[in-house]
Short mmCIF file of the C-alpha atoms (twelve columns), coordinates in Angstrom:
data_MODEL
# 
_entry.id   MODEL 
# 
loop_
_atom_site.group_PDB 
_atom_site.id 
_atom_site.type_symbol 
_atom_site.label_atom_id 
_atom_site.label_alt_id 
_atom_site.label_comp_id 
_atom_site.label_asym_id 
_atom_site.label_seq_id 
_atom_site.Cartn_x 
_atom_site.Cartn_y 
_atom_site.Cartn_z 
_atom_site.pdbx_PDB_model_num 
ATOM 1   C CA . MET A 1   -96.974 88.190  -105.766 1 
ATOM 2   C CA . LYS A 2   -93.782 88.697  -103.629 1 
ATOM 3   C CA . ARG A 3   -90.584 89.297  -105.233 1 
ATOM 4   C CA . PHE A 4   -87.210 89.230  -103.613 1 
ATOM 5   C CA . ILE A 5   -83.985 91.261  -104.162 1 
ATOM 6   C CA . ILE A 6   -81.153 89.703  -102.060 1 
ATOM 7   C CA . VAL A 7   -78.076 92.309  -101.874 1 
ATOM 8   C CA . GLY A 8   -74.599 90.977  -101.365 1 
ATOM 9   C CA . GLU A 9   -71.361 92.809  -100.588 1 
ATOM 10  C CA . LYS A 10  -68.350 94.161  -102.285 1 
ATOM 11  C CA . SER A 11  -65.547 93.193  -100.037 1 
ATOM 12  C CA . SER A 12  -63.270 90.281  -99.320  1 
ATOM 13  C CA . TYR A 13  -66.391 88.454  -98.286  1 
ATOM 14  C CA . SER A 14  -68.065 89.049  -101.422 1 
ATOM 15  C CA . GLU A 15  -67.479 85.268  -102.808 1 
ATOM 16  C CA . MET A 16  -68.743 84.029  -99.235  1 
ATOM 17  C CA . TYR A 17  -72.025 85.770  -99.711  1 
ATOM 18  C CA . LYS A 18  -72.375 84.500  -103.047 1 
ATOM 19  C CA . ILE A 19  -71.884 80.860  -101.783 1 
ATOM 20  C CA . MET A 20  -74.194 81.492  -98.824  1 
ATOM 21  C CA . CYS A 21  -77.022 82.409  -101.369 1 
ATOM 22  C CA . SER A 22  -75.868 80.008  -104.180 1 
ATOM 23  C CA . ASP A 23  -79.207 77.811  -104.062 1 
ATOM 24  C CA . VAL A 24  -81.482 80.970  -104.717 1 
ATOM 25  C CA . ILE A 25  -79.550 81.859  -107.957 1 
ATOM 26  C CA . GLY A 26  -82.014 81.258  -110.870 1 
ATOM 27  C CA . VAL A 27  -85.094 80.696  -108.526 1 
ATOM 28  C CA . GLU A 28  -87.962 82.253  -109.811 1 
ATOM 29  C CA . ASN A 29  -88.790 85.713  -108.464 1 
ATOM 30  C CA . ILE A 30  -85.659 85.695  -106.331 1 
ATOM 31  C CA . TYR A 31  -82.723 87.797  -107.594 1 
ATOM 32  C CA . PHE A 32  -79.462 87.929  -105.961 1 
ATOM 33  C CA . ILE A 33  -77.141 90.904  -106.691 1 
ATOM 34  C CA . ASN A 34  -73.576 89.637  -105.698 1 
ATOM 35  C CA . ASN A 35  -71.792 93.053  -106.212 1 
ATOM 36  C CA . PRO A 36  -73.936 95.922  -105.832 1 
ATOM 37  C CA . TYR A 37  -71.066 98.384  -106.619 1 
ATOM 38  C CA . SER A 38  -70.762 97.219  -110.100 1 
ATOM 39  C CA . SER A 39  -69.625 100.302 -112.313 1 
ATOM 40  C CA . TYR A 40  -72.091 101.283 -114.996 1 
ATOM 41  C CA . THR A 41  -71.065 103.455 -118.093 1 
ATOM 42  C CA . PHE A 42  -74.518 104.817 -118.301 1 
ATOM 43  C CA . ILE A 43  -76.558 105.998 -115.503 1 
ATOM 44  C CA . SER A 44  -80.087 107.051 -116.406 1 
ATOM 45  C CA . ARG A 45  -81.277 110.427 -116.196 1 
ATOM 46  C CA . GLY A 46  -84.102 109.437 -114.094 1 
ATOM 47  C CA . PHE A 47  -81.828 107.968 -111.521 1 
ATOM 48  C CA . ARG A 48  -79.639 110.941 -111.620 1 
ATOM 49  C CA . LYS A 49  -82.493 113.119 -110.814 1 
ATOM 50  C CA . VAL A 50  -83.481 110.893 -107.945 1 
ATOM 51  C CA . LEU A 51  -79.980 110.943 -106.470 1 
ATOM 52  C CA . ARG A 52  -80.124 114.867 -106.571 1 
ATOM 53  C CA . GLU A 53  -83.498 114.849 -105.033 1 
ATOM 54  C CA . ILE A 54  -81.965 112.910 -101.944 1 
ATOM 55  C CA . GLY A 55  -78.638 114.509 -101.849 1 
ATOM 56  C CA . LEU A 56  -76.673 111.484 -102.980 1 
ATOM 57  C CA . LYS A 57  -75.235 112.527 -106.524 1 
ATOM 58  C CA . GLY A 58  -71.824 111.184 -105.721 1 
ATOM 59  C CA . TYR A 59  -73.268 107.527 -105.025 1 
ATOM 60  C CA . SER A 60  -74.610 106.878 -108.535 1 
ATOM 61  C CA . GLU A 61  -72.669 103.670 -109.112 1 
ATOM 62  C CA . GLN A 62  -72.973 102.254 -105.701 1 
ATOM 63  C CA . LEU A 63  -76.781 102.491 -105.744 1 
ATOM 64  C CA . TYR A 64  -77.890 102.110 -109.302 1 
ATOM 65  C CA . THR A 65  -77.900 98.241  -109.297 1 
ATOM 66  C CA . VAL A 66  -80.294 97.829  -106.588 1 
ATOM 67  C CA . TYR A 67  -82.390 100.821 -107.606 1 
ATOM 68  C CA . LYS A 68  -82.526 99.550  -111.277 1 
ATOM 69  C CA . LYS A 69  -83.483 96.061  -110.275 1 
ATOM 70  C CA . ALA A 70  -86.316 97.316  -107.974 1 
ATOM 71  C CA . LYS A 71  -87.717 99.627  -110.873 1 
ATOM 72  C CA . LEU A 72  -87.680 96.790  -113.303 1 
ATOM 73  C CA . LEU A 73  -89.646 94.460  -110.896 1 
ATOM 74  C CA . PHE A 74  -92.029 97.350  -110.198 1 
ATOM 75  C CA . LYS A 75  -92.617 98.081  -113.813 1 
ATOM 76  C CA . LYS A 76  -93.473 94.435  -114.512 1 
ATOM 77  C CA . ASN A 77  -96.268 94.376  -112.242 1 
ATOM 78  C CA . LYS A 78  -97.187 97.305  -109.924 1 
ATOM 79  C CA . LYS A 79  -99.263 94.877  -107.828 1 
ATOM 80  C CA . ASP A 80  -96.317 92.787  -106.868 1 
ATOM 81  C CA . GLU A 81  -94.560 93.328  -103.476 1 
ATOM 82  C CA . ILE A 82  -90.822 93.891  -103.922 1 
ATOM 83  C CA . ASN A 83  -88.611 92.832  -100.869 1 
ATOM 84  C CA . VAL A 84  -85.099 94.191  -100.786 1 
ATOM 85  C CA . ILE A 85  -82.807 92.186  -98.346  1 
ATOM 86  C CA . PHE A 86  -79.630 93.173  -97.155  1 
ATOM 87  C CA . PHE A 87  -76.993 91.344  -95.069  1 
ATOM 88  C CA . ASN A 88  -76.067 93.548  -92.027  1 
ATOM 89  C CA . ALA A 89  -72.443 94.049  -93.194  1 
ATOM 90  C CA . GLY A 90  -73.561 95.136  -96.556  1 
ATOM 91  C CA . LEU A 91  -76.004 97.912  -95.400  1 
ATOM 92  C CA . ARG A 92  -73.360 100.616 -95.539  1 
ATOM 93  C CA . ASP A 93  -73.798 104.163 -95.136  1 
ATOM 94  C CA . GLU A 94  -74.376 104.930 -98.873  1 
ATOM 95  C CA . TYR A 95  -77.696 103.243 -98.475  1 
ATOM 96  C CA . SER A 96  -78.836 106.233 -96.573  1 
ATOM 97  C CA . GLU A 97  -82.243 106.640 -94.956  1 
ATOM 98  C CA . GLN A 98  -83.237 108.768 -97.827  1 
ATOM 99  C CA . PHE A 99  -82.374 106.173 -100.538 1 
ATOM 100 C CA . LEU A 100 -84.226 103.370 -98.567  1 
ATOM 101 C CA . GLU A 101 -87.085 105.575 -98.021  1 
ATOM 102 C CA . ASN A 102 -87.077 106.385 -101.711 1 
ATOM 103 C CA . LEU A 103 -87.307 102.692 -102.599 1 
ATOM 104 C CA . LYS A 104 -90.301 102.245 -100.274 1 
ATOM 105 C CA . LYS A 105 -92.262 105.248 -101.617 1 
ATOM 106 C CA . ARG A 106 -91.545 104.629 -105.528 1 
ATOM 107 C CA . PHE A 107 -91.785 101.003 -105.560 1 
ATOM 108 C CA . HIS A 108 -93.809 100.065 -102.416 1 
ATOM 109 C CA . ALA A 109 -90.821 97.997  -101.398 1 
ATOM 110 C CA . LYS A 110 -90.297 96.323  -98.203  1 
ATOM 111 C CA . ILE A 111 -86.789 96.298  -96.629  1 
ATOM 112 C CA . GLY A 112 -85.305 93.419  -94.714  1 
ATOM 113 C CA . ILE A 113 -82.082 92.515  -92.869  1 
ATOM 114 C CA . ILE A 114 -80.339 89.372  -92.237  1 
ATOM 115 C CA . PHE A 115 -77.963 89.718  -89.391  1 
ATOM 116 C CA . VAL A 116 -75.190 87.113  -89.501  1 
ATOM 117 C CA . ASP A 117 -73.163 89.035  -86.910  1 
ATOM 118 C CA . SER A 118 -74.196 89.836  -83.223  1 
ATOM 119 C CA . PHE A 119 -75.667 93.104  -82.288  1 
ATOM 120 C CA . GLY A 120 -72.973 95.418  -80.893  1 
ATOM 121 C CA . THR A 121 -70.262 94.134  -83.362  1 
ATOM 122 C CA . PHE A 122 -68.849 96.753  -85.854  1 
ATOM 123 C CA . SER A 123 -70.263 95.031  -88.841  1 
ATOM 124 C CA . ALA A 124 -73.732 95.198  -87.351  1 
ATOM 125 C CA . MET A 125 -73.841 98.678  -86.054  1 
ATOM 126 C CA . ARG A 126 -75.344 100.484 -89.030  1 
ATOM 127 C CA . ALA A 127 -78.071 97.819  -89.700  1 
ATOM 128 C CA . GLN A 128 -78.821 97.724  -85.943  1 
ATOM 129 C CA . GLU A 129 -79.215 101.494 -85.890  1 
ATOM 130 C CA . LEU A 130 -81.713 101.286 -88.884  1 
ATOM 131 C CA . LEU A 131 -83.850 98.405  -87.392  1 
ATOM 132 C CA . LEU A 132 -83.780 100.043 -83.800  1 
ATOM 133 C CA . ASN A 133 -84.081 103.680 -84.454  1 
ATOM 134 C CA . THR A 134 -86.152 104.015 -87.838  1 
ATOM 135 C CA . ASP A 135 -89.256 102.743 -89.356  1 
ATOM 136 C CA . LEU A 136 -87.590 101.781 -92.550  1 
ATOM 137 C CA . VAL A 137 -87.118 98.126  -91.671  1 
ATOM 138 C CA . ASP A 138 -90.082 95.915  -92.225  1 
ATOM 139 C CA . TYR A 139 -88.662 92.513  -90.745  1 
ATOM 140 C CA . ALA A 140 -85.179 91.213  -89.707  1 
ATOM 141 C CA . TYR A 141 -83.620 87.723  -89.120  1 
ATOM 142 C CA . THR A 142 -80.775 87.053  -86.631  1 
ATOM 143 C CA . ILE A 143 -78.623 84.006  -86.129  1 
ATOM 144 C CA . GLU A 144 -78.250 85.082  -82.441  1 
ATOM 145 C CA . GLU A 145 -80.737 83.749  -79.857  1 
ATOM 146 C CA . GLU A 146 -79.734 86.576  -77.366  1 
ATOM 147 C CA . ASP A 147 -80.630 89.310  -79.798  1 
ATOM 148 C CA . LEU A 148 -84.026 88.388  -80.422  1 
ATOM 149 C CA . ASN A 149 -85.447 90.496  -77.525  1 
ATOM 150 C CA . LYS A 150 -83.924 93.732  -79.165  1 
ATOM 151 C CA . SER A 151 -86.870 94.114  -81.572  1 
ATOM 152 C CA . ASP A 152 -90.174 92.503  -82.075  1 
ATOM 153 C CA . LYS A 153 -89.400 92.404  -85.969  1 
ATOM 154 C CA . LEU A 154 -86.566 90.018  -85.384  1 
ATOM 155 C CA . THR A 155 -87.015 86.287  -86.253  1 
ATOM 156 C CA . LYS A 156 -84.398 83.412  -85.460  1 
ATOM 157 C CA . CYS A 157 -82.745 82.044  -88.295  1 
ATOM 158 C CA . PHE A 158 -79.753 79.715  -89.123  1 
ATOM 159 C CA . THR A 159 -76.560 81.287  -90.728  1 
ATOM 160 C CA . PRO A 160 -77.648 81.062  -94.506  1 
ATOM 161 C CA . TYR A 161 -75.510 78.471  -96.190  1 
ATOM 162 C CA . ALA A 162 -75.400 76.156  -99.456  1 
ATOM 163 C CA . LYS A 163 -73.461 73.605  -100.946 1 
ATOM 164 C CA . ILE A 164 -71.377 74.318  -104.035 1 
ATOM 165 C CA . ASP A 165 -71.974 71.753  -106.686 1 
ATOM 166 C CA . GLY A 166 -69.145 70.007  -108.197 1 
ATOM 167 C CA . TYR A 167 -67.045 69.375  -105.088 1 
ATOM 168 C CA . GLU A 168 -68.282 66.005  -104.123 1 
ATOM 169 C CA . ASN A 169 -65.355 63.946  -104.811 1 
ATOM 170 C CA . MET A 170 -62.505 65.820  -103.732 1 
ATOM 171 C CA . VAL A 171 -59.509 63.845  -102.769 1 
ATOM 172 C CA . GLU A 172 -58.401 64.239  -99.126  1 
ATOM 173 C CA . LYS A 173 -54.703 65.087  -98.910  1 
ATOM 174 C CA . ASN A 174 -54.529 66.311  -95.299  1 
ATOM 175 C CA . ASP A 175 -55.838 65.064  -91.923  1 
ATOM 176 C CA . ILE A 176 -56.888 68.419  -90.821  1 
ATOM 177 C CA . TYR A 177 -57.239 72.014  -92.101  1 
ATOM 178 C CA . PHE A 178 -57.247 75.560  -90.572  1 
ATOM 179 C CA . GLY A 179 -57.289 78.585  -92.683  1 
ATOM 180 C CA . GLY A 180 -57.865 82.292  -91.167  1 
ATOM 181 C CA . THR A 181 -56.464 85.443  -89.588  1 
ATOM 182 C CA . ILE A 182 -54.382 85.173  -86.446  1 
ATOM 183 C CA . LYS A 183 -55.993 88.265  -84.459  1 
ATOM 184 C CA . THR A 184 -55.894 87.221  -80.721  1 
ATOM 185 C CA . ARG A 185 -55.534 83.409  -81.464  1 
ATOM 186 C CA . GLY A 186 -51.772 83.097  -81.867  1 
ATOM 187 C CA . GLU A 187 -51.073 81.338  -78.954  1 
ATOM 188 C CA . ILE A 188 -53.732 78.752  -79.067  1 
ATOM 189 C CA . ILE A 189 -52.964 78.205  -82.808  1 
ATOM 190 C CA . LYS A 190 -49.175 77.561  -81.789  1 
ATOM 191 C CA . SER A 191 -50.316 75.012  -79.026  1 
ATOM 192 C CA . CYS A 192 -52.581 73.110  -81.542  1 
ATOM 193 C CA . VAL A 193 -49.941 73.127  -84.270  1 
ATOM 194 C CA . GLU A 194 -47.243 71.734  -81.885  1 
ATOM 195 C CA . LYS A 195 -49.558 69.079  -80.573  1 
ATOM 196 C CA . LEU A 196 -50.623 67.932  -84.136  1 
ATOM 197 C CA . ILE A 197 -47.133 67.953  -85.467  1 
ATOM 198 C CA . ASP A 198 -45.620 66.026  -82.305  1 
ATOM 199 C CA . ASN A 199 -48.303 63.195  -83.063  1 
ATOM 200 C CA . LYS A 200 -47.542 63.072  -86.722  1 
ATOM 201 C CA . ILE A 201 -50.857 64.532  -87.990  1 
ATOM 202 C CA . LYS A 202 -50.632 65.721  -91.407  1 
ATOM 203 C CA . ILE A 203 -51.685 69.530  -91.346  1 
ATOM 204 C CA . LYS A 204 -52.468 72.301  -93.597  1 
ATOM 205 C CA . ILE A 205 -52.564 75.528  -91.854  1 
ATOM 206 C CA . GLU A 206 -53.003 78.695  -93.635  1 
ATOM 207 C CA . LEU A 207 -52.542 81.961  -91.507  1 
ATOM 208 C CA . PHE A 208 -52.938 85.654  -92.702  1 
ATOM 209 C CA . ALA A 209 -51.842 88.405  -90.582  1 
ATOM 210 C CA . SER A 210 -50.774 92.063  -90.317  1 
ATOM 211 C CA . LYS A 211 -47.125 92.991  -90.808  1 
ATOM 212 C CA . GLU A 212 -46.801 93.412  -87.169  1 
ATOM 213 C CA . GLU A 213 -48.315 89.981  -86.412  1 
ATOM 214 C CA . ILE A 214 -46.031 88.200  -89.170  1 
ATOM 215 C CA . GLY A 215 -43.032 89.844  -87.290  1 
ATOM 216 C CA . LYS A 216 -44.362 88.479  -84.065  1 
ATOM 217 C CA . TYR A 217 -45.316 84.963  -85.313  1 
ATOM 218 C CA . GLN A 218 -42.968 84.428  -88.028  1 
ATOM 219 C CA . PHE A 219 -41.790 81.248  -86.296  1 
ATOM 220 C CA . PHE A 220 -45.061 79.557  -87.785  1 
ATOM 221 C CA . GLY A 221 -43.156 79.459  -91.001  1 
ATOM 222 C CA . ASP A 222 -40.613 77.047  -89.514  1 
ATOM 223 C CA . TYR A 223 -43.465 74.428  -89.002  1 
ATOM 224 C CA . SER A 224 -44.139 71.843  -91.782  1 
ATOM 225 C CA . GLY A 225 -47.568 72.199  -93.203  1 
ATOM 226 C CA . VAL A 226 -47.888 75.929  -91.832  1 
ATOM 227 C CA . THR A 227 -47.725 79.199  -93.856  1 
ATOM 228 C CA . ILE A 228 -48.267 82.674  -92.675  1 
ATOM 229 C CA . GLU A 229 -48.877 85.520  -95.179  1 
ATOM 230 C CA . ASP A 230 -49.930 89.155  -95.345  1 
ATOM 231 C CA . TYR A 231 -53.687 89.975  -95.400  1 
ATOM 232 C CA . SER A 232 -53.093 90.917  -99.102  1 
ATOM 233 C CA . ALA A 233 -52.600 87.099  -99.912  1 
ATOM 234 C CA . ILE A 234 -55.951 85.917  -98.333  1 
ATOM 235 C CA . LYS A 235 -57.849 83.532  -100.576 1 
ATOM 236 C CA . ASP A 236 -61.271 83.781  -101.929 1 
ATOM 237 C CA . TYR A 237 -63.741 81.726  -99.650  1 
ATOM 238 C CA . SER A 238 -64.325 79.350  -102.487 1 
ATOM 239 C CA . GLN A 239 -60.501 78.333  -102.396 1 
ATOM 240 C CA . MET A 240 -60.669 77.914  -98.689  1 
ATOM 241 C CA . VAL A 241 -63.704 75.643  -99.129  1 
ATOM 242 C CA . VAL A 242 -61.562 73.480  -101.572 1 
ATOM 243 C CA . GLU A 243 -58.746 73.346  -98.914  1 
ATOM 244 C CA . SER A 244 -61.360 72.199  -96.366  1 
ATOM 245 C CA . LEU A 245 -62.652 69.420  -98.569  1 
ATOM 246 C CA . GLU A 246 -59.161 68.177  -99.251  1 
ATOM 247 C CA . SER A 247 -58.842 67.406  -95.495  1 
ATOM 248 C CA . ASP A 248 -60.432 64.746  -93.372  1 
ATOM 249 C CA . VAL A 249 -61.031 67.165  -90.366  1 
ATOM 250 C CA . LEU A 250 -61.839 70.776  -90.079  1 
ATOM 251 C CA . LEU A 251 -60.227 72.516  -87.359  1 
ATOM 252 C CA . ASP A 252 -62.170 75.647  -85.912  1 
ATOM 253 C CA . ILE A 253 -60.294 78.148  -83.598  1 
ATOM 254 C CA . THR A 254 -62.366 80.948  -82.459  1 
ATOM 255 C CA . ASP A 255 -61.213 84.255  -80.643  1 
ATOM 256 C CA . GLY A 256 -61.385 84.353  -76.938  1 
ATOM 257 C CA . GLY A 257 -65.022 84.954  -75.810  1 
ATOM 258 C CA . GLN A 258 -66.725 84.310  -79.093  1 
ATOM 259 C CA . THR A 259 -69.983 82.497  -78.818  1 
ATOM 260 C CA . ALA A 260 -71.401 82.807  -82.248  1 
ATOM 261 C CA . LEU A 261 -70.661 79.852  -84.645  1 
ATOM 262 C CA . THR A 262 -68.328 80.457  -87.577  1 
ATOM 263 C CA . LEU A 263 -69.101 78.944  -90.876  1 
ATOM 264 C CA . ARG A 264 -67.014 75.767  -90.155  1 
ATOM 265 C CA . PRO A 265 -69.803 73.915  -88.579  1 
ATOM 266 C CA . TYR A 266 -71.927 74.647  -91.352  1 
ATOM 267 C CA . GLU A 267 -69.236 73.458  -93.946  1 
ATOM 268 C CA . ALA A 268 -68.861 70.419  -91.842  1 
ATOM 269 C CA . ILE A 269 -72.348 69.490  -92.073  1 
ATOM 270 C CA . VAL A 270 -73.178 70.237  -95.732  1 
ATOM 271 C CA . TYR A 271 -69.950 68.492  -97.051  1 
ATOM 272 C CA . ASN A 272 -69.962 65.578  -94.558  1 
ATOM 273 C CA . LYS A 273 -66.790 66.413  -92.558  1 
ATOM 274 C CA . ARG A 274 -65.564 66.081  -89.106  1 
ATOM 275 C CA . LEU A 275 -65.099 69.057  -87.021  1 
ATOM 276 C CA . LEU A 276 -62.652 69.744  -84.065  1 
ATOM 277 C CA . THR A 277 -63.589 73.311  -82.504  1 
ATOM 278 C CA . ASN A 278 -62.852 75.272  -79.414  1 
ATOM 279 C CA . ASN A 279 -66.215 77.138  -79.509  1 
ATOM 280 C CA . GLN A 280 -68.338 75.603  -76.677  1 
ATOM 281 C CA . SER A 281 -71.469 76.844  -78.405  1 
ATOM 282 C CA . ILE A 282 -71.182 73.816  -80.629  1 
ATOM 283 C CA . LEU A 283 -72.496 71.757  -77.846  1 
ATOM 284 C CA . ASP A 284 -75.780 73.377  -77.909  1 
ATOM 285 C CA . PHE A 285 -75.888 73.592  -81.727  1 
ATOM 286 C CA . GLU A 286 -79.146 71.741  -82.886  1 
ATOM 287 C CA . PHE A 287 -77.172 69.902  -85.516  1 
ATOM 288 C CA . TYR A 288 -74.366 68.818  -83.043  1 
ATOM 289 C CA . ASP A 289 -73.215 65.210  -83.586  1 
ATOM 290 C CA . PRO A 290 -70.746 63.857  -81.054  1 
ATOM 291 C CA . ARG A 291 -69.665 61.292  -83.595  1 
ATOM 292 C CA . TYR A 292 -68.252 63.709  -86.040  1 
ATOM 293 C CA . MET A 293 -67.906 66.934  -83.862  1 
ATOM 294 C CA . ARG A 294 -65.640 67.379  -81.005  1 
ATOM 295 C CA . TYR A 295 -65.073 70.255  -78.509  1 
ATOM 296 C CA . PHE A 296 -61.748 71.067  -77.061  1 
ATOM 297 C CA . THR A 297 -59.994 73.556  -74.821  1 
ATOM 298 C CA . GLU A 298 -56.493 71.913  -75.357  1 
ATOM 299 C CA . ILE A 299 -55.885 69.120  -78.024  1 
ATOM 300 C CA . THR A 300 -55.627 65.984  -75.961  1 
ATOM 301 C CA . ASP A 301 -54.267 62.503  -76.734  1 
ATOM 302 C CA . GLU A 302 -57.904 61.592  -77.009  1 
ATOM 303 C CA . ASP A 303 -58.400 64.089  -79.466  1 
ATOM 304 C CA . ILE A 304 -55.374 62.858  -81.545  1 
ATOM 305 C CA . GLN A 305 -56.928 59.399  -81.648  1 
ATOM 306 C CA . TRP A 306 -60.251 60.801  -82.770  1 
ATOM 307 C CA . ILE A 307 -58.422 62.536  -85.501  1 
ATOM 308 C CA . LYS A 308 -56.617 59.587  -86.795  1 
ATOM 309 C CA . LYS A 309 -59.524 57.438  -86.730  1 
ATOM 310 C CA . LYS A 310 -61.127 57.315  -90.249  1 
ATOM 311 C CA . GLU A 311 -64.991 57.024  -90.703  1 
ATOM 312 C CA . LYS A 312 -67.592 57.635  -93.173  1 
ATOM 313 C CA . VAL A 313 -69.427 60.909  -92.134  1 
ATOM 314 C CA . GLU A 314 -73.185 61.528  -92.953  1 
ATOM 315 C CA . TYR A 315 -75.137 64.274  -91.142  1 
ATOM 316 C CA . ASN A 316 -78.234 63.746  -93.488  1 
ATOM 317 C CA . TYR A 317 -78.383 67.449  -94.453  1 
ATOM 318 C CA . LYS A 318 -81.708 68.586  -96.087  1 
ATOM 319 C CA . GLN A 319 -80.871 72.266  -96.916  1 
ATOM 320 C CA . GLN A 320 -82.109 73.329  -93.477  1 
ATOM 321 C CA . PHE A 321 -79.469 76.276  -93.708  1 
ATOM 322 C CA . SER A 322 -80.805 77.517  -97.218  1 
ATOM 323 C CA . VAL A 323 -81.797 81.068  -97.566  1 
ATOM 324 C CA . LEU A 324 -84.943 79.804  -99.110  1 
ATOM 325 C CA . ASN A 325 -85.887 79.098  -95.703  1 
ATOM 326 C CA . ILE A 326 -86.039 82.780  -95.032  1 
ATOM 327 C CA . ILE A 327 -87.881 83.561  -98.040  1 
ATOM 328 C CA . ASN A 328 -90.480 81.007  -97.422  1 
ATOM 329 C CA . ASN A 329 -91.081 82.350  -93.937  1 
ATOM 330 C CA . ILE A 330 -91.424 85.844  -95.117  1 
ATOM 331 C CA . THR A 331 -93.971 84.542  -97.702  1 
ATOM 332 C CA . GLU A 332 -95.963 82.411  -95.247  1 
ATOM 333 C CA . GLU A 333 -96.101 84.860  -92.438  1 
ATOM 334 C CA . GLY A 334 -96.999 87.736  -94.545  1 
ATOM 335 C CA . LYS A 335 -94.193 89.960  -93.475  1 
# 
């Protein structure tokens, strides 16, 4: 029997990973560790010895959660196959090659990676290094078609995503919503905001920025429906989902040159929302629906009329983005 440990990440994105994997929580033989960095008041002597053996004594709390779960599953039935799956951004340096090798040797575990970021990006570099330059990774999945040729261990997948229960009957308070960091998007955000306000579109735009960016773009605070705050005020992902559901249309503004889809198209499909995006990749997305999704370079009068047009949205989503599809593929393919 295959058993699965899916490891989340402790960062501002922790809540996002929890939502992405929420439909496996409670599923038999699948264990999701949302915060692998939880502090334990007691670390077993056996684990301390392991850490000393592999030179990682200082990382006891960071590694103990994953190690302890793998050990418990192994003790239940030593014939079971244990699969420890990391997201690329969560596979940090403290999960050293020695530690991963120890999991494989002690518990006959297989190591997998889900790449939700493109190869070459900072958040993917460590996971990419382990996949391409070691024998520790048994299989990996990527959302990027262009990365498939990097390794024969890679399989294409959708970005894992799951619907949060209890948010079905949210009251729409705004015509359109955008929430995110400014980065290199300041000028296009400004252009979008001015066009929407000029056409009396009810907006909610929540921007988060560095102190330098706030100084540069402080004029955003003069627009009705727009807020700009320091990064420290950024909301949990679940809060931003609520803001999205309280709007008729989701506005997706990507950095220049970005081709990978953000989570906005997935949110739109799962929650039956319309989407206005400047990411041209949406046109090639398997679930692209021109009735409810619209690509723009600059917001036009035609886009404004589309926003104002109210209609019932139904994508007929059938859990195609569920991480369970990855689990099923691993089981069926015998990876």
